[in-house]
Coordinates of C-alpha atoms in Angstrom, one line a residue:
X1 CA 49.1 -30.9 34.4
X2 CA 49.2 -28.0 32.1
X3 CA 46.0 -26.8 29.6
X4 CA 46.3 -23.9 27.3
X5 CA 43.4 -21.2 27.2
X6 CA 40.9 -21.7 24.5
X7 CA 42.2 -21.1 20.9
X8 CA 45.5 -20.0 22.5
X9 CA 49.1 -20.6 20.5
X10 CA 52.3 -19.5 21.2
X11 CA 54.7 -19.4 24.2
X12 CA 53.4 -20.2 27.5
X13 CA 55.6 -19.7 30.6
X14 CA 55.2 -21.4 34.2
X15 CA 57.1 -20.5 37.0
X16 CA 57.8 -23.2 40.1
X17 CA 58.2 -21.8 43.5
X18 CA 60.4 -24.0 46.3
X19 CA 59.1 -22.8 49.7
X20 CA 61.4 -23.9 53.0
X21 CA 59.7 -25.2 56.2
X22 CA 58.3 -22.0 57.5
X23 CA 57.0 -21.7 54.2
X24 CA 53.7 -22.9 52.7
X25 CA 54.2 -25.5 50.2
X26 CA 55.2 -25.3 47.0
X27 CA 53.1 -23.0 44.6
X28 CA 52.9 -22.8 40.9
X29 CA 51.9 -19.5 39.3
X30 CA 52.5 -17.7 35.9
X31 CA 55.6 -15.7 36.4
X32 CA 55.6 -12.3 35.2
X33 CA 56.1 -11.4 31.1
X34 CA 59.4 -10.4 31.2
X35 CA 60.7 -12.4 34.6
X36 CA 64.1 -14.7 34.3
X37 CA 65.3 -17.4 36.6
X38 CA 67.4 -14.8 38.4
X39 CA 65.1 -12.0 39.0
X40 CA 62.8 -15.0 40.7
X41 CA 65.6 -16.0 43.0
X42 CA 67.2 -19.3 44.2
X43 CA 64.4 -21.0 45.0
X44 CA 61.8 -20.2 41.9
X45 CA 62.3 -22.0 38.4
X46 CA 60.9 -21.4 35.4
X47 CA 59.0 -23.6 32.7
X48 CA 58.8 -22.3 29.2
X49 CA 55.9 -24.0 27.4
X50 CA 55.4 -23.9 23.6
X51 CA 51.6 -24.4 22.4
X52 CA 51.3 -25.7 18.8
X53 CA 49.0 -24.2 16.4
X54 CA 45.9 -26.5 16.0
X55 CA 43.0 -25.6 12.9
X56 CA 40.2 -25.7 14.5
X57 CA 36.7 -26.5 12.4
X58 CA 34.4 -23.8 11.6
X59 CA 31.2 -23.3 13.2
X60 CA 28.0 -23.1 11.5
X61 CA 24.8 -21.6 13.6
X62 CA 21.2 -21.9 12.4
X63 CA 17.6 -21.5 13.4
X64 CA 15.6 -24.8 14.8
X65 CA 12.5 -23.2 13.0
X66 CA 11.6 -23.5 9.8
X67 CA 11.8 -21.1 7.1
X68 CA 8.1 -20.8 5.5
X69 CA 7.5 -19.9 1.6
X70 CA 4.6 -19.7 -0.5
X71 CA 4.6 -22.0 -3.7
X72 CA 6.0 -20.2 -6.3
X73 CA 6.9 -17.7 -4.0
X74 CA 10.9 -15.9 -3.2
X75 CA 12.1 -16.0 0.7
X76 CA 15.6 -14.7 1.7
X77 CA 16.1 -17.8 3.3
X78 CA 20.2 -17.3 4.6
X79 CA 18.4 -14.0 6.9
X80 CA 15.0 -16.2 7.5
X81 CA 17.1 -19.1 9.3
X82 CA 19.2 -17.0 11.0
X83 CA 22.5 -18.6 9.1
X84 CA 26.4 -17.2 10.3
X85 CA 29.5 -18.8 10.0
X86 CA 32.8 -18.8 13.0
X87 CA 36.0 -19.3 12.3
X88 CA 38.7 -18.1 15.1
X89 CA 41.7 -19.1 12.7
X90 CA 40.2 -17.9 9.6
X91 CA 39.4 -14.5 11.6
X92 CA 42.5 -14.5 12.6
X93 CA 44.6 -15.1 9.9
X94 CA 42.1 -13.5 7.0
X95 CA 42.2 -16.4 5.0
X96 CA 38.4 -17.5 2.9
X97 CA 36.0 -19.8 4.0
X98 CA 33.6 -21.6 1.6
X99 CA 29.5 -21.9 2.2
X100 CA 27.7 -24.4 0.3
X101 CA 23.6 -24.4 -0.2
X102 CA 22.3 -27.3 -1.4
X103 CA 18.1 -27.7 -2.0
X104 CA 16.3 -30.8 -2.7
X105 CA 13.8 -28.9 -4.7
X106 CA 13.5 -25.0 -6.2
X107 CA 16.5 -22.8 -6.8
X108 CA 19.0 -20.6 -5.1
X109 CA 19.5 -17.4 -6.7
X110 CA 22.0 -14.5 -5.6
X111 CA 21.8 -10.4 -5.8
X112 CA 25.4 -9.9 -7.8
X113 CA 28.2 -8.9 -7.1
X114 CA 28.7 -9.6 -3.1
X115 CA 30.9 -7.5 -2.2
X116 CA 33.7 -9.0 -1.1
X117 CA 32.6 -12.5 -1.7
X118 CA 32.7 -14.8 -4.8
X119 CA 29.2 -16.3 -5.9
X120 CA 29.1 -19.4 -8.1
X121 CA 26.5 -22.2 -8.4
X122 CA 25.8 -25.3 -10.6
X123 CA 22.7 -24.8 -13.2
X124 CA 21.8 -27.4 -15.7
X125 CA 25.7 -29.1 -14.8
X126 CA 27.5 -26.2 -15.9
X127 CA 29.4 -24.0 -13.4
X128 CA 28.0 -20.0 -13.3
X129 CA 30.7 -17.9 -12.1
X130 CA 28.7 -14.9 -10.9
X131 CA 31.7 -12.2 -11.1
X132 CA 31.8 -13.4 -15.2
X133 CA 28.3 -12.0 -16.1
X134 CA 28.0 -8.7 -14.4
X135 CA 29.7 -5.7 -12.9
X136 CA 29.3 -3.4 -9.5
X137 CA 27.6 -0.9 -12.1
X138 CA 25.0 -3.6 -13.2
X139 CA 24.0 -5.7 -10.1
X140 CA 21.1 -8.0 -11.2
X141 CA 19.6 -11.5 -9.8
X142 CA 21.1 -14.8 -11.0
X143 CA 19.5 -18.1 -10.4
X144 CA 22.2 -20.5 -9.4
X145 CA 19.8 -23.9 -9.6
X146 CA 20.2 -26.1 -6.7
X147 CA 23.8 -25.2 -5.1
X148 CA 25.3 -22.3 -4.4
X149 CA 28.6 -21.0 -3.1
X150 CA 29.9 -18.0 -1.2
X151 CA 33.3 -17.5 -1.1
X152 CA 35.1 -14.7 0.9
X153 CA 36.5 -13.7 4.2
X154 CA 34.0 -14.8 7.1
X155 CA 32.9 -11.1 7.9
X156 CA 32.4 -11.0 4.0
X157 CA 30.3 -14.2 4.0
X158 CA 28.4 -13.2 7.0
X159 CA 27.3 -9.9 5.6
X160 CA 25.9 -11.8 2.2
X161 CA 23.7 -14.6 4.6
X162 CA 22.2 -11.5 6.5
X163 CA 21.7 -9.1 3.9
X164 CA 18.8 -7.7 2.5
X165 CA 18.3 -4.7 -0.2
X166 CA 16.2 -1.6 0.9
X167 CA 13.2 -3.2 -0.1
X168 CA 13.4 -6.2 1.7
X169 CA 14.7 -8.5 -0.5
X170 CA 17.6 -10.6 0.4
X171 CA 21.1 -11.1 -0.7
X172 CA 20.7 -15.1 -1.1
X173 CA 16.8 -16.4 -1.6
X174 CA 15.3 -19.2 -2.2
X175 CA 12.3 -20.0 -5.3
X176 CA 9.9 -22.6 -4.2
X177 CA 8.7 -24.2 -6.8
X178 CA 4.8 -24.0 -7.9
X179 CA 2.3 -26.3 -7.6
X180 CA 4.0 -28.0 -5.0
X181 CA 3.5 -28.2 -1.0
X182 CA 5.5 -29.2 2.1
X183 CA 8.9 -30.0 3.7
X184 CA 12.1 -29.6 1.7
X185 CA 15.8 -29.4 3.0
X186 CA 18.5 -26.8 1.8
X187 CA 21.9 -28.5 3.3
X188 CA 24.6 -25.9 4.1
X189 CA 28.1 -26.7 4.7
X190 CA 31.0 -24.3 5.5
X191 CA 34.8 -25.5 4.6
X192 CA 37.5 -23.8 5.9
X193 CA 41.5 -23.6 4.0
X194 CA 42.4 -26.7 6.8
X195 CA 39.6 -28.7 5.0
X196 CA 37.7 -28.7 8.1
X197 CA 34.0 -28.7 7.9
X198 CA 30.5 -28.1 9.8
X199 CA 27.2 -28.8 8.2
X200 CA 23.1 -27.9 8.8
X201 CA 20.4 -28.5 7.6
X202 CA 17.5 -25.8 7.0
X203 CA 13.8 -27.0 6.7
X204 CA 11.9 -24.9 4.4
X205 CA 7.9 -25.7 4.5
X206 CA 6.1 -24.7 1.3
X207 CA 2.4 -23.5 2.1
X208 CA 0.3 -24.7 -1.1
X209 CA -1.0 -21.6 -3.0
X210 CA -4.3 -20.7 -2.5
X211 CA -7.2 -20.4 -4.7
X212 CA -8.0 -17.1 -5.3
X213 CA -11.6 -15.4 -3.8
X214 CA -14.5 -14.3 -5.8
X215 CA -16.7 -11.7 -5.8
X216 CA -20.6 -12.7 -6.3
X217 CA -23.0 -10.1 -7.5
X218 CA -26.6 -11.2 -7.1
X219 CA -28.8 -11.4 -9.9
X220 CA -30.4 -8.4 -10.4
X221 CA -26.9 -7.1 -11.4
X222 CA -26.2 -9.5 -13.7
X223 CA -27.6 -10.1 -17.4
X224 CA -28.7 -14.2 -17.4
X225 CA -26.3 -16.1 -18.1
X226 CA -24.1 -13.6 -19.9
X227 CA -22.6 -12.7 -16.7
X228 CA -22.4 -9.3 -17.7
X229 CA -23.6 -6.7 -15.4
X230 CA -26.8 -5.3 -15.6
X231 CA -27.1 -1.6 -14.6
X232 CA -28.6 -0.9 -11.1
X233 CA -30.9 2.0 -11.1
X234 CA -29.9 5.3 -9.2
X235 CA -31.0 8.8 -9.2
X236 CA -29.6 12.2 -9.1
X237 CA -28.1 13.6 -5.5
X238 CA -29.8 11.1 -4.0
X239 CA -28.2 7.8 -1.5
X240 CA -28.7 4.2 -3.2
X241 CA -27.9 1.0 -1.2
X242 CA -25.7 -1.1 -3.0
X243 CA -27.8 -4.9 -3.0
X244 CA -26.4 -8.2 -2.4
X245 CA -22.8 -7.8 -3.2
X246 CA -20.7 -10.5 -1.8
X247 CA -17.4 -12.2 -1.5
X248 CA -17.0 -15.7 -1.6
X249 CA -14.0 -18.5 -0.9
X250 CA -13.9 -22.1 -1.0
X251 CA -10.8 -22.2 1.1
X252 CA -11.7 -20.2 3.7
X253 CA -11.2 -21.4 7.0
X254 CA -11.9 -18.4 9.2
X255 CA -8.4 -17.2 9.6
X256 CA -7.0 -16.6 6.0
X257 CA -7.0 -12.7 5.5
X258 CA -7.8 -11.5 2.1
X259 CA -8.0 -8.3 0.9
X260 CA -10.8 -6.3 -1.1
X261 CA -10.8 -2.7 -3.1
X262 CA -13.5 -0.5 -3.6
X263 CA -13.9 2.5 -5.9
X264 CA -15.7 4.6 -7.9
X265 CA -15.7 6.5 -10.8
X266 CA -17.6 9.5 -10.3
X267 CA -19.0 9.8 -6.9
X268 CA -18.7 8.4 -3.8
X269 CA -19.9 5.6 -1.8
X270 CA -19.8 4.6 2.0
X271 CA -19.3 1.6 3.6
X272 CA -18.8 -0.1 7.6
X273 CA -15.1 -1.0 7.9
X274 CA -14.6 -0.7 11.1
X275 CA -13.8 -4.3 11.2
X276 CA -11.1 -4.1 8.9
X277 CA -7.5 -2.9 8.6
X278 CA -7.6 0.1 5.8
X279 CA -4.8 0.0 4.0
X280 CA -5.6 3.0 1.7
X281 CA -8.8 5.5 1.3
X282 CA -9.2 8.1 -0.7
X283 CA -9.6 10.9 0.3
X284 CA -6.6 10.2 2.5
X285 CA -8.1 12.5 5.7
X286 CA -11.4 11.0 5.5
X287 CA -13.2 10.2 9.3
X288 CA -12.8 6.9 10.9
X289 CA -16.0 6.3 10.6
X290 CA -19.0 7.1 7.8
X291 CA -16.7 8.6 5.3
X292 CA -17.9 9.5 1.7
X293 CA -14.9 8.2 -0.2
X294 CA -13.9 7.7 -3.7
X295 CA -11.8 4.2 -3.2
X296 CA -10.7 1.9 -0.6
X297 CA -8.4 -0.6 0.0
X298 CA -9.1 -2.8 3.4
X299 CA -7.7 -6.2 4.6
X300 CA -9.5 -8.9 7.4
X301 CA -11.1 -12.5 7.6
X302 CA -14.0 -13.4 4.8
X303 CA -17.2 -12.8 7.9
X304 CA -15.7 -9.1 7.9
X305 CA -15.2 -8.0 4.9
X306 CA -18.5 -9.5 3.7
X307 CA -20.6 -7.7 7.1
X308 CA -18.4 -4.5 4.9
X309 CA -19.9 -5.1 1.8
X310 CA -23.4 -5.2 3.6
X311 CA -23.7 -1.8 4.6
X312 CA -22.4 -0.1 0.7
X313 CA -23.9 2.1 -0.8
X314 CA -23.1 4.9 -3.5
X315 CA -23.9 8.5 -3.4
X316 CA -23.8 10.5 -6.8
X317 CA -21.6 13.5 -7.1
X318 CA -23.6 16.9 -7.1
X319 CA -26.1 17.0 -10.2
X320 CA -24.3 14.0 -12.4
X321 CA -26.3 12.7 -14.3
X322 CA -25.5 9.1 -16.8
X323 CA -23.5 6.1 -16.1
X324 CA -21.5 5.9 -13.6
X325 CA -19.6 2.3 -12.3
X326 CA -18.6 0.7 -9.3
X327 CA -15.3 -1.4 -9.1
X328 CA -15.0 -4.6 -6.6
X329 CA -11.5 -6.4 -6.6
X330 CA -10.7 -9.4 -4.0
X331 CA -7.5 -11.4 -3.7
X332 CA -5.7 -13.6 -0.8
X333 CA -3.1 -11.9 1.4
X334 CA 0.4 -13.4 1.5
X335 CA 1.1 -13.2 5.7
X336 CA 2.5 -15.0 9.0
X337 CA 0.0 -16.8 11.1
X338 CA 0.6 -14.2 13.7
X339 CA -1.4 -11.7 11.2
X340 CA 1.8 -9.0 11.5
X341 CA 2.1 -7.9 8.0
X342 CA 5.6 -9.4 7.6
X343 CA 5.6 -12.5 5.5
X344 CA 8.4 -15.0 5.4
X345 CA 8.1 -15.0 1.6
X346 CA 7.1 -12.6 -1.2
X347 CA 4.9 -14.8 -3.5
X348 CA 3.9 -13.9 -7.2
X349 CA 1.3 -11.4 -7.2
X350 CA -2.0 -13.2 -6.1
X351 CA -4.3 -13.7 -8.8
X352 CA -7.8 -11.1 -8.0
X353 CA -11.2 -11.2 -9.0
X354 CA -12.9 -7.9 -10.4
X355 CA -16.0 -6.8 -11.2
X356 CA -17.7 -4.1 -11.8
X357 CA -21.3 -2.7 -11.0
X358 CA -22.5 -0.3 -13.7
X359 CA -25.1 2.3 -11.9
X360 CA -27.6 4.4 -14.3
X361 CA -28.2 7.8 -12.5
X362 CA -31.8 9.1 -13.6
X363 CA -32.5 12.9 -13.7
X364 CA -34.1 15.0 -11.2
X365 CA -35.8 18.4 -12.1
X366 CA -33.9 21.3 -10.1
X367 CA -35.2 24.2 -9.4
X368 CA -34.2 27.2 -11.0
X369 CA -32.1 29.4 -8.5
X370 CA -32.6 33.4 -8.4
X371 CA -29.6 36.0 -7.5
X372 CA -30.9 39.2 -6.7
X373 CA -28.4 42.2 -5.3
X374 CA -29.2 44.1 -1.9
X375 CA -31.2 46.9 -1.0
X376 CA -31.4 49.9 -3.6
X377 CA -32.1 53.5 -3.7
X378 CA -34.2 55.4 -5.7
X379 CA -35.8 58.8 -6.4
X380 CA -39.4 59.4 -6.9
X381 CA -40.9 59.5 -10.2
X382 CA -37.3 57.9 -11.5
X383 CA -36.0 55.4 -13.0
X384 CA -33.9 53.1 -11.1
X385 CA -31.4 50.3 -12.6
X386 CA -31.6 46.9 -10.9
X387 CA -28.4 45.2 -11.4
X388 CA -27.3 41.9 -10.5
X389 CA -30.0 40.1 -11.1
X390 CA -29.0 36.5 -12.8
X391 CA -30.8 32.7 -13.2
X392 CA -29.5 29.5 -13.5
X393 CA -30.6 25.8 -14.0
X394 CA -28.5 22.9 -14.1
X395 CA -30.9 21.3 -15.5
X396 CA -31.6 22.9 -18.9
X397 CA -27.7 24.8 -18.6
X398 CA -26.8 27.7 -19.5
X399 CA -27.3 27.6 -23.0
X400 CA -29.6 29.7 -25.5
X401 CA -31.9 27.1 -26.4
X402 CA -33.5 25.7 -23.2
X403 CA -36.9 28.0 -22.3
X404 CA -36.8 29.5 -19.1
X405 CA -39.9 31.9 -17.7
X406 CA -39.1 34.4 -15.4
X407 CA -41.7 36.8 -13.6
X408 CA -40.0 40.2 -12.1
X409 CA -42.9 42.0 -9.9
X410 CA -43.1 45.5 -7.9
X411 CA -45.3 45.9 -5.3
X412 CA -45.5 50.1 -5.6
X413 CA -43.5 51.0 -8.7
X414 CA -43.6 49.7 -12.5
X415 CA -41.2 47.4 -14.2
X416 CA -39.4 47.3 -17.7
X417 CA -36.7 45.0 -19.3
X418 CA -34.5 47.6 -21.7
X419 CA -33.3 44.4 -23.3
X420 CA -36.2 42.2 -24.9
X421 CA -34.3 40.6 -27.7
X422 CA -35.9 36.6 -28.1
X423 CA -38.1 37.5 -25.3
X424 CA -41.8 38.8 -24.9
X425 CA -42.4 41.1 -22.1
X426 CA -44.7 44.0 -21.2
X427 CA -44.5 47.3 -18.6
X428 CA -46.9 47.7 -15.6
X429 CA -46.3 46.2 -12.4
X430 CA -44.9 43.1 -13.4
X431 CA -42.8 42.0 -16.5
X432 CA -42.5 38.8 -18.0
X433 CA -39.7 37.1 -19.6
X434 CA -39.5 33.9 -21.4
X435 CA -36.6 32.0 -23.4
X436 CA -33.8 30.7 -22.9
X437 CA -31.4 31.0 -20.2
X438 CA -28.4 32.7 -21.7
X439 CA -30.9 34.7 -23.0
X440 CA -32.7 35.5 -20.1
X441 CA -29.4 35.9 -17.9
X442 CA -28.2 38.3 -20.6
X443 CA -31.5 40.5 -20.4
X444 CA -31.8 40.6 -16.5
X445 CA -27.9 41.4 -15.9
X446 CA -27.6 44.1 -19.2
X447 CA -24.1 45.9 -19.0
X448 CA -25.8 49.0 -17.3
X449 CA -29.0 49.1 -17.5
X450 CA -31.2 45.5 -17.4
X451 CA -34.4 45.6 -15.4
X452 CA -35.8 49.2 -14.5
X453 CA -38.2 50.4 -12.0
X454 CA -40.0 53.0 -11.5
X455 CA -40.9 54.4 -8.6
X456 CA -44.8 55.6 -8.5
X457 CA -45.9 59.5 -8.2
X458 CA -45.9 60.4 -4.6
X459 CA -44.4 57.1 -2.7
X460 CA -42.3 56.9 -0.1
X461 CA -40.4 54.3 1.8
X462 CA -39.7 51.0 0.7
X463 CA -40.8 48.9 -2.2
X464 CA -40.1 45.3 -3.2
X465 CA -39.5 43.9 -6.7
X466 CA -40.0 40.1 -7.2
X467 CA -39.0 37.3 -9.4
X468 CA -39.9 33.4 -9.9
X469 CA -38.8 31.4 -12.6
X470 CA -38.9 28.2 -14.1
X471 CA -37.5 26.0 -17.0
X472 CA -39.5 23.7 -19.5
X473 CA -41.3 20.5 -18.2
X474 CA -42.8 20.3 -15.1
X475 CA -42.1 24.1 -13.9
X476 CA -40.5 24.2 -10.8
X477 CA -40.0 27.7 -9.5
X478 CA -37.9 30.1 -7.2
X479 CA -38.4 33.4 -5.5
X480 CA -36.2 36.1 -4.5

C-alpha cells in the first residue's frame, strides 16, 4: 500500500528489490532520482507512481476568547481574535482567496486601500467597492455595514487581518453599537478559487457604557441651590486646605479605574497620590512625594482617588493677590480587567465632570525691604556719598503715589538727602524722608550723589548709618 506525503503531487517512484535465498526478503525502498531498471540490476524493478492534484480547503484559525468592546466603542477585531487564513494550493499557485465578516449587530469598517487586497462590503443593500472611492494618496476609513470582504493573495489577506496603523488602530474594526450590551457573533468564512470553504465564528462581548463620575463640592463652596461655586477664602503666601472635595459614582464597584485632573491657575497646590498611577504633573520633575505642582493627571479605584482629594490643598504664588481658581475633572477609564493600560477597544471619549473652585486671596501687609551697599570710606570733616541705597514694597509698588517713610540715621556723623524733591527732610544726625516710593527710591539712589554723610570734627574709626522704613497703613518697618 502506497500513501503520498502530505499535500504532495506529481511523480512518485518505487523501486522493488527480489533478494535470492541467502538474501533477506524482499525490500521496497524509493529508488534513487535519476535510477533506471538497468542501473538497479536484474533483480530490482521499478514502480512509477503518478499523484493527482487534489484542492484542498483552506484553513481558517481563530481565538477561543472573546473579543471585548465598549458600547459605542471601535476594536480591531481581525488582530483582537487572532484571525489568519492557510491555503497550501493557493500559496502555491498565487491564486486569491476570499474572507467574508459577517456581524449580527454594529458595522465593519476598513482603513483603505489594502494593499494588495480588494475591500468591498454591503451597506444599506448596495455593494461599496472600496478601490472606487479613494486612492493610495487619500487613505480614509469606510464603514462597510455588516459584511465585509477581503480579497487578495493569502499573504495579502493575512497582512490586512493583523494590521494595525502606528497608532494602534487596526486595518479591519469593528463599531459596537451604543446603548447596547452583551454577546454578538461576527461569522467569518474564507473561499478559495476550488470553491472550497472553512468558516468561524468570533464572539464579541459588548461591556455596557458606564455612567460617568461626579465631582461633589460641599456646601460652603457652593451658592444654594444655584450650584455655582462660592469663593473659598485664602490669604496671601500662606497654605489653605482645600475642604470637603469629593468624587462620587453610582457604578462603582471597587475595581472600575477612573481618572481625575487637577490644576490651577495661578499657584500651586499639593496633594497625597501615592496611591495612584500619575499619568502627567506639571512640573514634569517634580518629587515623588509632596510636590508643589501646577496640574495633575492621576488614574486608580474611587477609595483612592478620594483618600487624594483629602489631603489638597492650594498654596498661592509669591505675593498674588485676587482671584485665583481651582479646576477638578473626573471621567471613567476605558481598560482590561487585568488593569494593563491596553484596552481591547477604543470607546468615544468618556463623558467628564468639571468643576471649578474659585479661591479669593486676601492681602497681607509686607514689610518694606532695605538695600544698603557695603562698607565705605571716608575722610574727616568730609562729605561722603552713600550710594546704593534703594526700598521696595510689594505692597504699595513701585509707583509715585503710595507714601513710604524712611529714617536714614548716623551714629557719629550728620546726614543730608541732596535730593528732597516731594519729600520733607532735615540735616543732623538723622534725616527723614517721606513719599512715595519711586520717589523715595529716586532720592536715596541719586545718579551721584543721594544720601551724604558727614563725618564729625575729630573722629576716627568706624561709624554706622541706619535706615527703617515703612508704607501707609499699619507701618511695618525694616532695618539695615
Amino acid at each position: 500500500r502506497y500513501v503520498p506525503a502530505r499535500d504532495f503531487y506529481g511523480r512518485d517512484r518505487i523501486l522493488a528489490v527480489v533478494e535470492d535465498a541467502d538474501g533477506v526478503g524482499v525490500s521496497l525502498a524509493p529508488p534513487e532520482a535519476a535510477m533506471t531498471a538497468a542501473e538497479a540490476g536484474p533483480s530490482a524493478s521499478i514502480v512509477v507512481v503518478d499523484v493527482a492534484r487534489r484542492d484542498d480547503a483552506p484553513v481558517l484559525t481563530v481565538s477561543d476568547a472573546a473579543v471585548r468592546v465598549p458600547a459605542a466603542g471601535v476594536v480591531a477585531v481581525a488582530m483582537r481574535a487572532g484571525l489568519s487564513v492557510a491555503d497550501v494550493d493557493a500559496e502555491a499557485d498565487a491564486t486569491a482567496v476570499t474572507v467574508t465578516m459577517t456581524v449580527d449587530t454594529g458595522s465593519l469598517r476598513a482603513r483603505v486601500p489594502v494593499a494588495g487586497v480588494a475591500v468591498s462590503g454591503q451597506t444599506d443593500g448596495d455593494v461599496v467597492d472600496a478601490d472606487d472611492a479613494v486612492t493610495a494618496n487619500a487613505p480614509q476609513v469606510r464603514d462597510f455595514g455588516r459584511s465585509l470582504a477581503l480579497v487578495g493573495s493569502v499573504a495579502a489577506v493575512n497582512a490586512a487581518l493583523a494590521g494595525v496603523t502606528r497608532l494602534g488602530d487596526g486595518i479591519v474594526e469593528y463599531h459596537a453599537p451604543a446603548g447596547e450590551a452583551g454577546e454578538t457573533a461576527m461569522t467569518v468564512t474564507v473561499t478559495n478559487v476550488a470553491g472550497l470553504v472553512d468558516d468561524a465564528v468570533v464572539v464579541v462581548d459588548i461591556s455596557p457604557t458606564p455612567r460617568p463620575p461626579r465631582v461633589a463640592l460641599p456646601s460652603s463652596l457652593v451658592l444654594g441651590p444655584t450650584g455655582l461655586p462660592a469663593p473659598m477664602a485664602a490669604t496671601e503666601d500662606v497654605e489653605s486646605y482645600v475642604p470637603g472635595v469629593s468624587i462620587v459614582h453610582p457604578d462603582d464597584d471597587g475595581v472600575l479605574a477612573l481618572a481625575m485632573s487637577v490644576e490651577v491657575r495661578y499657584g500651586t497646590f499639593r496633594m497625597d497620590e501615592a496611591a495612584l498611577r500619575v499619568v502627567a504633573m506639571a512640573p514634569a520633575d517634580a518629587p515623588a512625594a509632596d510636590a508643589e505642582l501646577t496640574s495633575l493627571s492621576v488614574e486608580g479605584a474611587l477609595a483612592d482617588i478620594n483618600l487624594a482629594l483629602a489631603s489638597l490643598s492650594f498654596l498661592p504664588a509669591d505675593d498674588f493677590v485676587g482671584r485665583d481658581r481651582l479646576t477638578i475633572a473626573t471621567w471613567v477609564v476605558v481598560d482590561d480587567d487585568d488593569g494593563s493600560g491596553d484596552a481591547d477597544g477604543a470607546a468615544a471619549a468618556p463623558e467628564r465632570d468639571v468643576r471649578v473652585v474659585e479661591i479669593d486671596v486676601a492681602a497681607v501687609n509686607d514689610a518694606p525691604t532695605v538695600v544698603v551697599p557695603g562698607a565705605l570710606e571716608a575722610v574727616e570733616d568730609e562729605w561722603v556719598s552713600v550710594e546704593g541705597v534703594t526700598v521696595a514694597d510689594v505692597d504699595a509698588g513701585e509707583t509715585w503715589a503710595a507714601t513710604l517713610t524712611v529714617d536714614v540715621t548716623a551714629t557719629h556723623g550728620t546726614m543730608r538727602l541732596s535730593r528732597t524733591a516731594g519729600l520733607h527732610n532735615g540735616d543732623g544726625a538723622a534725616a527723614a524722608g517721606s513719599g512715595g516710593v519711586g520717589g523715595v527710591s529716586r532720592a536715596l539712589e541719586g545718579e551721584l550723589e543721594s544720601t551724604d554723610m558727614a563725618a564729625p570734627s575729630h573722629a576716627r574709626g568706624h561709624d554706622a548709618a541706619g535706615g527703617a522704613g515703612g508704607a501707609g497703613g499699619a507701618p511695618m518697618k525694616r532695618a539695615a
